[in-house]
Short mmCIF file of C-alpha atoms in Angstrom, two decimals:
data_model
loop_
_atom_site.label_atom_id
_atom_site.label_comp_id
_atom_site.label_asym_id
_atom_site.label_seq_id
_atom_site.Cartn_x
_atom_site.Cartn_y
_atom_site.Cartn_z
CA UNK T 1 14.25 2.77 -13.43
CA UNK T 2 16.21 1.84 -10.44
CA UNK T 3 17.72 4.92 -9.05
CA UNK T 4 19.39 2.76 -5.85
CA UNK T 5 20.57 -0.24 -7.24
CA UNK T 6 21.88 -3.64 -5.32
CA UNK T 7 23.19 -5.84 -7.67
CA UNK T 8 23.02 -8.86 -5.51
CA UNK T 9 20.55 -10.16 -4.33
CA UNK T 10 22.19 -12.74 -1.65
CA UNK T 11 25.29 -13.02 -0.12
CA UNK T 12 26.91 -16.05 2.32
CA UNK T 13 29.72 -15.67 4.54
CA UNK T 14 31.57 -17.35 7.21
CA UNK T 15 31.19 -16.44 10.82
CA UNK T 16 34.04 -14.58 11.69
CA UNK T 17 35.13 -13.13 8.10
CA UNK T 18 34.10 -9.97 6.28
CA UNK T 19 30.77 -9.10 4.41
CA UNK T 20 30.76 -6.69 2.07
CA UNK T 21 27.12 -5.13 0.65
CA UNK T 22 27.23 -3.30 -2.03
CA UNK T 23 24.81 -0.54 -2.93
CA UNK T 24 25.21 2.03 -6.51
CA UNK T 25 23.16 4.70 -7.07
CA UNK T 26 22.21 7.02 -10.66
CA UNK T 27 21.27 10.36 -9.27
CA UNK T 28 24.15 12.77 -8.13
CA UNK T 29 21.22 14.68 -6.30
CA UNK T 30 21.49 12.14 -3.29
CA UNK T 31 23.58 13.17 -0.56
CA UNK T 32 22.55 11.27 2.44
CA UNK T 33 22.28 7.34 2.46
CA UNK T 34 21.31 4.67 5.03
CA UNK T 35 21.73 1.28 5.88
CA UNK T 36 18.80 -1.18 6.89
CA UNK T 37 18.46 -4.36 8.20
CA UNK T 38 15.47 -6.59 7.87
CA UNK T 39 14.50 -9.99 9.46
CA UNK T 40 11.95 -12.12 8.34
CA UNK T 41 8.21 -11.08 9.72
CA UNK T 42 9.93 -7.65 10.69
CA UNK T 43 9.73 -4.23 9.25
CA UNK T 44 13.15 -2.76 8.53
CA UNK T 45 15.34 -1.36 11.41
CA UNK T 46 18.16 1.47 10.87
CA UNK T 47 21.68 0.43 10.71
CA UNK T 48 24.40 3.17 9.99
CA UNK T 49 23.75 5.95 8.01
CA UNK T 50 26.70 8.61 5.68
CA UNK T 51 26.09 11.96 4.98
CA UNK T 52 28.07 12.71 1.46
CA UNK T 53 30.32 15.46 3.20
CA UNK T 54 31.74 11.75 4.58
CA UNK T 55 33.24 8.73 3.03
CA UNK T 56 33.63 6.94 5.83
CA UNK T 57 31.58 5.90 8.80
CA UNK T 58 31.99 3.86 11.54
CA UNK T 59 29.87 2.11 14.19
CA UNK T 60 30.96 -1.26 15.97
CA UNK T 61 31.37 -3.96 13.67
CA UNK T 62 29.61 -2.12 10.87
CA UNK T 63 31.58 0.62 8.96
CA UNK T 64 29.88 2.39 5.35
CA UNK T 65 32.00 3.73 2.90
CA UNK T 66 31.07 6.06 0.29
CA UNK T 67 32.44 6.63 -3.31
CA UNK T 68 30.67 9.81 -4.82
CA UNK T 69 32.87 10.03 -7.58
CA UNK T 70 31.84 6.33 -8.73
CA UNK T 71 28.49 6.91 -6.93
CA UNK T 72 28.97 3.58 -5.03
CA UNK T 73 28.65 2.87 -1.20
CA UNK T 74 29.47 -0.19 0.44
CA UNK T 75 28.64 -1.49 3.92
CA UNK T 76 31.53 -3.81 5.62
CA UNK T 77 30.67 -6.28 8.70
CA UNK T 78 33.27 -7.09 10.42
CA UNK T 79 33.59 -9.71 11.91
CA UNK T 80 30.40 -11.32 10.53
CA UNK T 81 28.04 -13.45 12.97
CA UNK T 82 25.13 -15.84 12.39
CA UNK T 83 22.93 -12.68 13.86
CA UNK T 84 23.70 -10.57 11.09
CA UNK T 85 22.15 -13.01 8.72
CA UNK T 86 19.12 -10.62 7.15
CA UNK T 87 18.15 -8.60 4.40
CA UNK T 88 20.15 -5.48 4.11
CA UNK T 89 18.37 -2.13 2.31
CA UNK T 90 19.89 0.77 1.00
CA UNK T 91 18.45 4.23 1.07
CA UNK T 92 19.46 7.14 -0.84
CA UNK T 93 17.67 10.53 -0.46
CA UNK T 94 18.42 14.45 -0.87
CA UNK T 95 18.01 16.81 1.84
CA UNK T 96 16.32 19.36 -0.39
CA UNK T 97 14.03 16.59 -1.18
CA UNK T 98 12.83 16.33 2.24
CA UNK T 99 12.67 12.73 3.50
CA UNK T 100 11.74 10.99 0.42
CA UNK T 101 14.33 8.14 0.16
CA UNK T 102 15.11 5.86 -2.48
CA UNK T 103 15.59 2.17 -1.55
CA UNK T 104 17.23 -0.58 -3.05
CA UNK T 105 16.05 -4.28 -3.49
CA UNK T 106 18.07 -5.65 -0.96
CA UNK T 107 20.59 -8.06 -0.03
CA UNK T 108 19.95 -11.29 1.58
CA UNK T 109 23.22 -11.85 3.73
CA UNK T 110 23.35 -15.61 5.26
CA UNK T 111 26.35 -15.99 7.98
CA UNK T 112 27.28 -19.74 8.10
CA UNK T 113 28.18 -20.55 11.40
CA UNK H 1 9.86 -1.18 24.18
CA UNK H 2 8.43 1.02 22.12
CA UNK H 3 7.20 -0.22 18.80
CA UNK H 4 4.85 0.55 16.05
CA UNK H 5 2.17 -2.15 15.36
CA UNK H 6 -0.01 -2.60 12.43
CA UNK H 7 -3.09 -4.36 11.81
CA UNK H 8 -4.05 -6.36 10.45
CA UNK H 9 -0.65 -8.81 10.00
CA UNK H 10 -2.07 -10.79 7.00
CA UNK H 11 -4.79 -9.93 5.01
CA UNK H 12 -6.63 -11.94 2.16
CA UNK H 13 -9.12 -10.39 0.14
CA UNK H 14 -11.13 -10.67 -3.74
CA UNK H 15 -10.74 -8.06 -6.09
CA UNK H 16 -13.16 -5.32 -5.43
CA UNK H 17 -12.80 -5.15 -2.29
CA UNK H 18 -11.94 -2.47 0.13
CA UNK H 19 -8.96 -3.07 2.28
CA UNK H 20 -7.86 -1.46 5.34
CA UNK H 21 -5.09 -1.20 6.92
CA UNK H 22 -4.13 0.71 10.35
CA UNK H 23 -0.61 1.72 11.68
CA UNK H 24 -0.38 2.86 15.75
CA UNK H 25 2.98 5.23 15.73
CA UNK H 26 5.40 4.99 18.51
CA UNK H 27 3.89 7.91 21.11
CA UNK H 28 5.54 11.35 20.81
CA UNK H 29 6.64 10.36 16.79
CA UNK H 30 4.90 13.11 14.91
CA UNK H 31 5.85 12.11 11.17
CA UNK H 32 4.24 8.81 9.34
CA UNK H 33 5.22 6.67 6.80
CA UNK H 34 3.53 4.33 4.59
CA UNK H 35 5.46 1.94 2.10
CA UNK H 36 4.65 -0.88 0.03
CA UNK H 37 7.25 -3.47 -0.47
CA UNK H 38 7.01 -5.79 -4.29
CA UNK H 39 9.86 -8.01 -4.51
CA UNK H 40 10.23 -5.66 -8.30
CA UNK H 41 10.19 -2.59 -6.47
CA UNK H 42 11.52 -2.48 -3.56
CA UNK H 43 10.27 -0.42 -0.67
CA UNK H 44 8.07 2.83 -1.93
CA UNK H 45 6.78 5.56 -0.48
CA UNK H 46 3.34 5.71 -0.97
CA UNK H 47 2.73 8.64 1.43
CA UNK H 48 3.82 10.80 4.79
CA UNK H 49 2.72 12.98 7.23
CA UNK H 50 3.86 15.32 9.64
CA UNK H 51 1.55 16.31 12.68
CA UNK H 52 -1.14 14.12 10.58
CA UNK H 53 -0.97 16.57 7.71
CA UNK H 54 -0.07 14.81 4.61
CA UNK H 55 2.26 16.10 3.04
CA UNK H 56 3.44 13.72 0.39
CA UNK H 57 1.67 11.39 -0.78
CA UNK H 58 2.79 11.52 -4.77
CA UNK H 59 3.87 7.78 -4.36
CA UNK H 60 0.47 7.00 -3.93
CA UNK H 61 -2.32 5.87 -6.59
CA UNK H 62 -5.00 8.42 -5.86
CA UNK H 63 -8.17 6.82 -7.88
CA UNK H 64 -8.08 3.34 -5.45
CA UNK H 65 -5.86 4.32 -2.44
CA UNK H 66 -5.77 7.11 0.41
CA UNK H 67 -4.17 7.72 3.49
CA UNK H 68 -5.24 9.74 6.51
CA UNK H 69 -4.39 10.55 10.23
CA UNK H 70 -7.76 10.43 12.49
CA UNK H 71 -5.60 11.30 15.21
CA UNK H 72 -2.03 10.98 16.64
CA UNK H 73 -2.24 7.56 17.14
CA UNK H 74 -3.83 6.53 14.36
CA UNK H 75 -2.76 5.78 10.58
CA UNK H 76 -5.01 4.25 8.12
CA UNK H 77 -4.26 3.35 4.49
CA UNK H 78 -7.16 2.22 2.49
CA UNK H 79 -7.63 0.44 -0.86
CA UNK H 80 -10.52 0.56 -2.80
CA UNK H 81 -11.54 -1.05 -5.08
CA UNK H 82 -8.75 -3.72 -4.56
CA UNK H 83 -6.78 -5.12 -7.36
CA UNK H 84 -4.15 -8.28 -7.45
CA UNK H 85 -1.43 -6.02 -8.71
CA UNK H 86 -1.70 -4.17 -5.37
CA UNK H 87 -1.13 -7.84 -3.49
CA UNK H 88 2.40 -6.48 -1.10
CA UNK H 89 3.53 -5.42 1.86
CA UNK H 90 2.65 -2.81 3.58
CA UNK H 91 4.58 -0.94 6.02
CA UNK H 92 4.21 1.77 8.05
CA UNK H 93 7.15 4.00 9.44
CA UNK H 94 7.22 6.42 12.19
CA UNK H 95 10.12 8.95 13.78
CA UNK H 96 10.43 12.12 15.76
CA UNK H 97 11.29 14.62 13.07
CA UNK H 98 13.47 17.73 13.43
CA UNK H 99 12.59 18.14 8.91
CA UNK H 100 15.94 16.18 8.12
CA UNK H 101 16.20 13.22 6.31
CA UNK H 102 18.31 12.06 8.83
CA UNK H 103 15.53 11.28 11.44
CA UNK H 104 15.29 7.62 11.79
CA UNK H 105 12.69 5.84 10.67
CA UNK H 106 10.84 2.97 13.02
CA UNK H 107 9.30 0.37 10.92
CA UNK H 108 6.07 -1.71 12.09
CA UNK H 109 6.21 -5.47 10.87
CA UNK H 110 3.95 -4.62 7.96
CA UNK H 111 0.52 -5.99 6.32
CA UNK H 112 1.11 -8.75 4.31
CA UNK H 113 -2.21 -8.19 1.85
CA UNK H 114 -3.11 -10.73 -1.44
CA UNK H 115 -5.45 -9.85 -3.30
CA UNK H 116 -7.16 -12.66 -5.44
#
Protein backbone atom coordinates (compact mmCIF):
# COMPACT_ATOMS: atom_id res chain seq x y z
CA UNK A 1 0.00 0.00 0.00
CA UNK A 2 1.30 3.22 -1.27
CA UNK A 3 1.51 5.57 1.58
CA UNK A 4 3.16 8.55 -0.88
CA UNK A 5 1.39 8.37 -3.92
CA UNK A 6 2.25 10.17 -7.52
CA UNK A 7 -0.39 9.62 -9.72
CA UNK A 8 1.51 10.42 -12.81
CA UNK A 9 3.94 8.97 -13.92
CA UNK A 10 5.19 11.58 -16.77
CA UNK A 11 4.63 14.93 -17.43
CA UNK A 12 5.72 17.34 -20.73
CA UNK A 13 5.87 20.93 -20.72
CA UNK A 14 6.99 23.79 -22.71
CA UNK A 15 10.13 25.69 -21.95
CA UNK A 16 9.14 28.69 -20.41
CA UNK A 17 5.56 27.64 -18.91
CA UNK A 18 4.64 26.09 -15.57
CA UNK A 19 5.05 22.41 -14.29
CA UNK A 20 3.11 21.30 -11.78
CA UNK A 21 4.06 17.71 -9.80
CA UNK A 22 1.79 16.44 -7.86
CA UNK A 23 2.42 14.26 -4.84
CA UNK A 24 -0.76 12.78 -2.14
CA UNK A 25 -0.06 11.09 0.73
CA UNK A 26 -2.46 8.49 3.31
CA UNK A 27 -0.84 8.90 6.65
CA UNK A 28 -1.63 12.15 8.72
CA UNK A 29 1.53 11.06 10.80
CA UNK A 30 3.86 12.74 8.10
CA UNK A 31 4.83 16.13 8.79
CA UNK A 32 7.91 16.84 6.85
CA UNK A 33 8.14 16.21 2.98
CA UNK A 34 10.84 16.64 0.28
CA UNK A 35 11.34 17.10 -3.17
CA UNK A 36 13.92 15.06 -5.38
CA UNK A 37 15.23 15.20 -8.58
CA UNK A 38 16.74 12.36 -10.48
CA UNK A 39 18.66 12.14 -13.84
CA UNK A 40 19.27 9.20 -15.65
CA UNK A 41 22.56 7.10 -14.32
CA UNK A 42 22.28 9.42 -11.13
CA UNK A 43 21.17 8.80 -7.64
CA UNK A 44 18.57 11.29 -6.48
CA UNK A 45 19.61 14.87 -5.45
CA UNK A 46 17.47 17.14 -2.88
CA UNK A 47 15.31 19.78 -4.24
CA UNK A 48 13.09 21.85 -1.75
CA UNK A 49 11.82 20.48 1.17
CA UNK A 50 8.16 21.79 3.65
CA UNK A 51 7.89 21.25 7.07
CA UNK A 52 3.87 20.88 7.80
CA UNK A 53 3.92 24.00 10.23
CA UNK A 54 4.27 25.55 6.33
CA UNK A 55 2.18 25.52 3.26
CA UNK A 56 4.27 27.28 1.30
CA UNK A 57 7.88 27.24 0.32
CA UNK A 58 9.91 28.94 -1.89
CA UNK A 59 13.32 28.58 -3.54
CA UNK A 60 14.19 30.14 -7.09
CA UNK A 61 12.13 28.84 -9.70
CA UNK A 62 10.86 25.99 -7.56
CA UNK A 63 8.11 26.76 -4.94
CA UNK A 64 6.14 23.48 -2.83
CA UNK A 65 2.89 23.91 -1.59
CA UNK A 66 1.27 21.90 0.95
CA UNK A 67 -2.46 20.97 1.56
CA UNK A 68 -2.71 19.00 4.97
CA UNK A 69 -6.23 19.20 5.11
CA UNK A 70 -6.50 17.30 1.59
CA UNK A 71 -3.09 15.71 2.40
CA UNK A 72 -1.78 16.84 -1.05
CA UNK A 73 1.53 18.74 -1.91
CA UNK A 74 2.44 20.01 -5.11
CA UNK A 75 5.77 21.23 -6.50
CA UNK A 76 5.49 24.30 -9.17
CA UNK A 77 8.54 25.13 -11.69
CA UNK A 78 8.43 28.14 -12.84
CA UNK A 79 9.50 28.98 -15.55
CA UNK A 80 10.27 25.44 -16.77
CA UNK A 81 13.66 24.72 -18.78
CA UNK A 82 14.93 21.78 -20.84
CA UNK A 83 17.35 21.20 -17.55
CA UNK A 84 14.62 20.44 -15.40
CA UNK A 85 13.64 17.55 -17.56
CA UNK A 86 14.10 14.45 -14.80
CA UNK A 87 12.40 12.29 -12.57
CA UNK A 88 10.94 14.06 -9.65
CA UNK A 89 10.46 11.95 -6.05
CA UNK A 90 8.47 12.72 -3.25
CA UNK A 91 9.31 11.98 0.33
CA UNK A 92 7.12 11.99 3.22
CA UNK A 93 8.41 11.14 6.74
CA UNK A 94 7.57 11.92 10.58
CA UNK A 95 9.97 13.43 12.84
CA UNK A 96 9.10 11.05 15.64
CA UNK A 97 9.85 8.44 13.15
CA UNK A 98 13.33 9.43 12.84
CA UNK A 99 14.50 9.65 9.21
CA UNK A 100 12.57 6.92 7.73
CA UNK A 101 10.91 8.55 4.66
CA UNK A 102 8.34 7.39 2.44
CA UNK A 103 8.88 7.92 -1.32
CA UNK A 104 6.75 8.08 -4.13
CA UNK A 105 7.14 6.47 -7.68
CA UNK A 106 8.04 9.42 -9.36
CA UNK A 107 7.36 11.73 -12.05
CA UNK A 108 9.10 11.81 -15.27
CA UNK A 109 8.94 15.63 -16.26
CA UNK A 110 10.18 16.22 -20.08
CA UNK A 111 10.64 20.19 -20.89
CA UNK A 112 10.26 20.59 -24.72
CA UNK A 113 12.42 23.16 -25.77
CA UNK B 1 33.17 17.91 -5.37
CA UNK B 2 32.30 15.79 -2.94
CA UNK B 3 30.34 12.74 -3.89
CA UNK B 4 29.46 9.32 -2.75
CA UNK B 5 30.51 6.48 -5.14
CA UNK B 6 29.41 2.97 -5.24
CA UNK B 7 30.74 -0.07 -6.65
CA UNK B 8 30.22 -1.85 -8.47
CA UNK B 9 27.92 0.36 -11.22
CA UNK B 10 26.34 -2.74 -12.90
CA UNK B 11 26.30 -5.99 -11.68
CA UNK B 12 25.09 -9.36 -13.36
CA UNK B 13 24.88 -12.37 -11.48
CA UNK B 14 22.91 -16.28 -11.37
CA UNK B 15 20.73 -17.05 -8.69
CA UNK B 16 22.63 -18.32 -5.77
CA UNK B 17 24.97 -16.19 -5.79
CA UNK B 18 26.39 -13.79 -3.33
CA UNK B 19 26.40 -10.20 -4.33
CA UNK B 20 28.22 -7.36 -2.99
CA UNK B 21 27.88 -4.19 -3.08
CA UNK B 22 30.07 -1.21 -1.44
CA UNK B 23 29.08 2.51 -0.84
CA UNK B 24 32.23 5.18 0.07
CA UNK B 25 30.21 8.13 2.10
CA UNK B 26 31.06 11.68 1.49
CA UNK B 27 34.01 12.30 4.40
CA UNK B 28 32.74 13.82 7.68
CA UNK B 29 28.85 12.26 6.78
CA UNK B 30 28.30 10.07 9.78
CA UNK B 31 24.73 8.54 8.88
CA UNK B 32 24.23 5.83 5.85
CA UNK B 33 21.64 4.91 3.75
CA UNK B 34 20.86 2.01 1.70
CA UNK B 35 17.76 1.85 -0.74
CA UNK B 36 16.60 -0.31 -3.36
CA UNK B 37 14.72 1.23 -6.16
CA UNK B 38 11.79 -1.44 -8.26
CA UNK B 39 9.98 0.49 -10.73
CA UNK B 40 6.65 -1.17 -8.24
CA UNK B 41 8.11 0.20 -5.28
CA UNK B 42 9.70 2.97 -5.44
CA UNK B 43 12.74 3.87 -3.41
CA UNK B 44 12.95 1.71 0.09
CA UNK B 45 14.83 1.81 2.86
CA UNK B 46 16.44 -1.23 3.37
CA UNK B 47 18.69 -0.01 6.22
CA UNK B 48 20.75 3.06 8.10
CA UNK B 49 23.34 3.83 10.24
CA UNK B 50 24.59 6.40 12.34
CA UNK B 51 28.39 6.41 13.40
CA UNK B 52 28.29 2.79 11.59
CA UNK B 53 25.82 1.51 14.15
CA UNK B 54 22.81 0.25 12.47
CA UNK B 55 20.15 1.35 13.60
CA UNK B 56 17.35 0.51 11.25
CA UNK B 57 17.48 -1.85 9.16
CA UNK B 58 13.58 -3.26 9.38
CA UNK B 59 13.34 -2.55 5.54
CA UNK B 60 15.69 -5.12 5.08
CA UNK B 61 15.17 -9.05 4.36
CA UNK B 62 17.29 -10.51 7.11
CA UNK B 63 17.53 -14.41 5.93
CA UNK B 64 19.51 -13.30 2.34
CA UNK B 65 20.64 -9.65 2.96
CA UNK B 66 22.86 -7.62 5.57
CA UNK B 67 24.41 -4.47 5.87
CA UNK B 68 27.45 -3.36 7.84
CA UNK B 69 29.96 -0.43 8.37
CA UNK B 70 33.77 -1.84 8.47
CA UNK B 71 34.70 1.57 8.99
CA UNK B 72 33.79 5.25 8.26
CA UNK B 73 34.37 5.00 4.85
CA UNK B 74 33.05 2.00 4.12
CA UNK B 75 29.38 0.58 3.46
CA UNK B 76 28.72 -2.84 2.28
CA UNK B 77 25.34 -4.43 1.49
CA UNK B 78 25.43 -8.06 0.74
CA UNK B 79 23.01 -10.58 -0.81
CA UNK B 80 23.13 -14.02 -0.31
CA UNK B 81 21.90 -16.34 -1.71
CA UNK B 82 20.74 -14.09 -4.65
CA UNK B 83 17.34 -14.27 -6.09
CA UNK B 84 15.78 -12.55 -9.49
CA UNK B 85 13.14 -10.85 -7.45
CA UNK B 86 15.98 -8.92 -5.75
CA UNK B 87 17.23 -7.76 -9.54
CA UNK B 88 17.09 -3.38 -8.66
CA UNK B 89 18.82 -0.64 -7.86
CA UNK B 90 20.68 -0.06 -5.26
CA UNK B 91 21.50 3.12 -3.71
CA UNK B 92 23.32 4.29 -1.08
CA UNK B 93 22.70 7.71 0.78
CA UNK B 94 24.85 9.63 3.05
CA UNK B 95 24.41 13.16 5.19
CA UNK B 96 25.78 14.91 8.22
CA UNK B 97 23.05 14.31 10.76
CA UNK B 98 22.02 16.61 13.62
CA UNK B 99 18.86 13.32 14.33
CA UNK B 100 16.29 15.35 12.09
CA UNK B 101 14.72 14.18 9.22
CA UNK B 102 15.55 17.23 7.73
CA UNK B 103 19.31 16.42 7.10
CA UNK B 104 19.79 16.03 3.46
CA UNK B 105 20.43 13.09 2.01
CA UNK B 106 23.47 12.66 -0.79
CA UNK B 107 22.71 9.91 -3.11
CA UNK B 108 25.57 7.76 -4.92
CA UNK B 109 24.56 6.76 -8.62
CA UNK B 110 23.51 3.34 -7.41
CA UNK B 111 24.20 -0.53 -8.35
CA UNK B 112 22.27 -1.51 -11.05
CA UNK B 113 22.20 -5.57 -10.05
CA UNK B 114 20.10 -8.48 -12.32
CA UNK B 115 19.94 -11.35 -11.13
CA UNK B 116 19.25 -14.28 -13.65
Amino acid sequence: DQQVKQNSPSLSVQEGRISILNCDYTNSMFDYFLWYKKYPAEGPTFLISISSIKDKNEDGRFTVFLNKSAKHLSLHIVPSQPGDSAVYFCAAGNAGNNRKLIWGLGTSLAVNP
Amino acid sequence: DARVTQTPRHKVTEMGQEVTMRCQPILGHNTVFWYRQTMMQGLELLAYFRNRAPLDDSGMPKDRFSAEMPDATLATLKIQPSEPRDSAVYFCASGLSAGLISDTQYFGPGTRLTVL
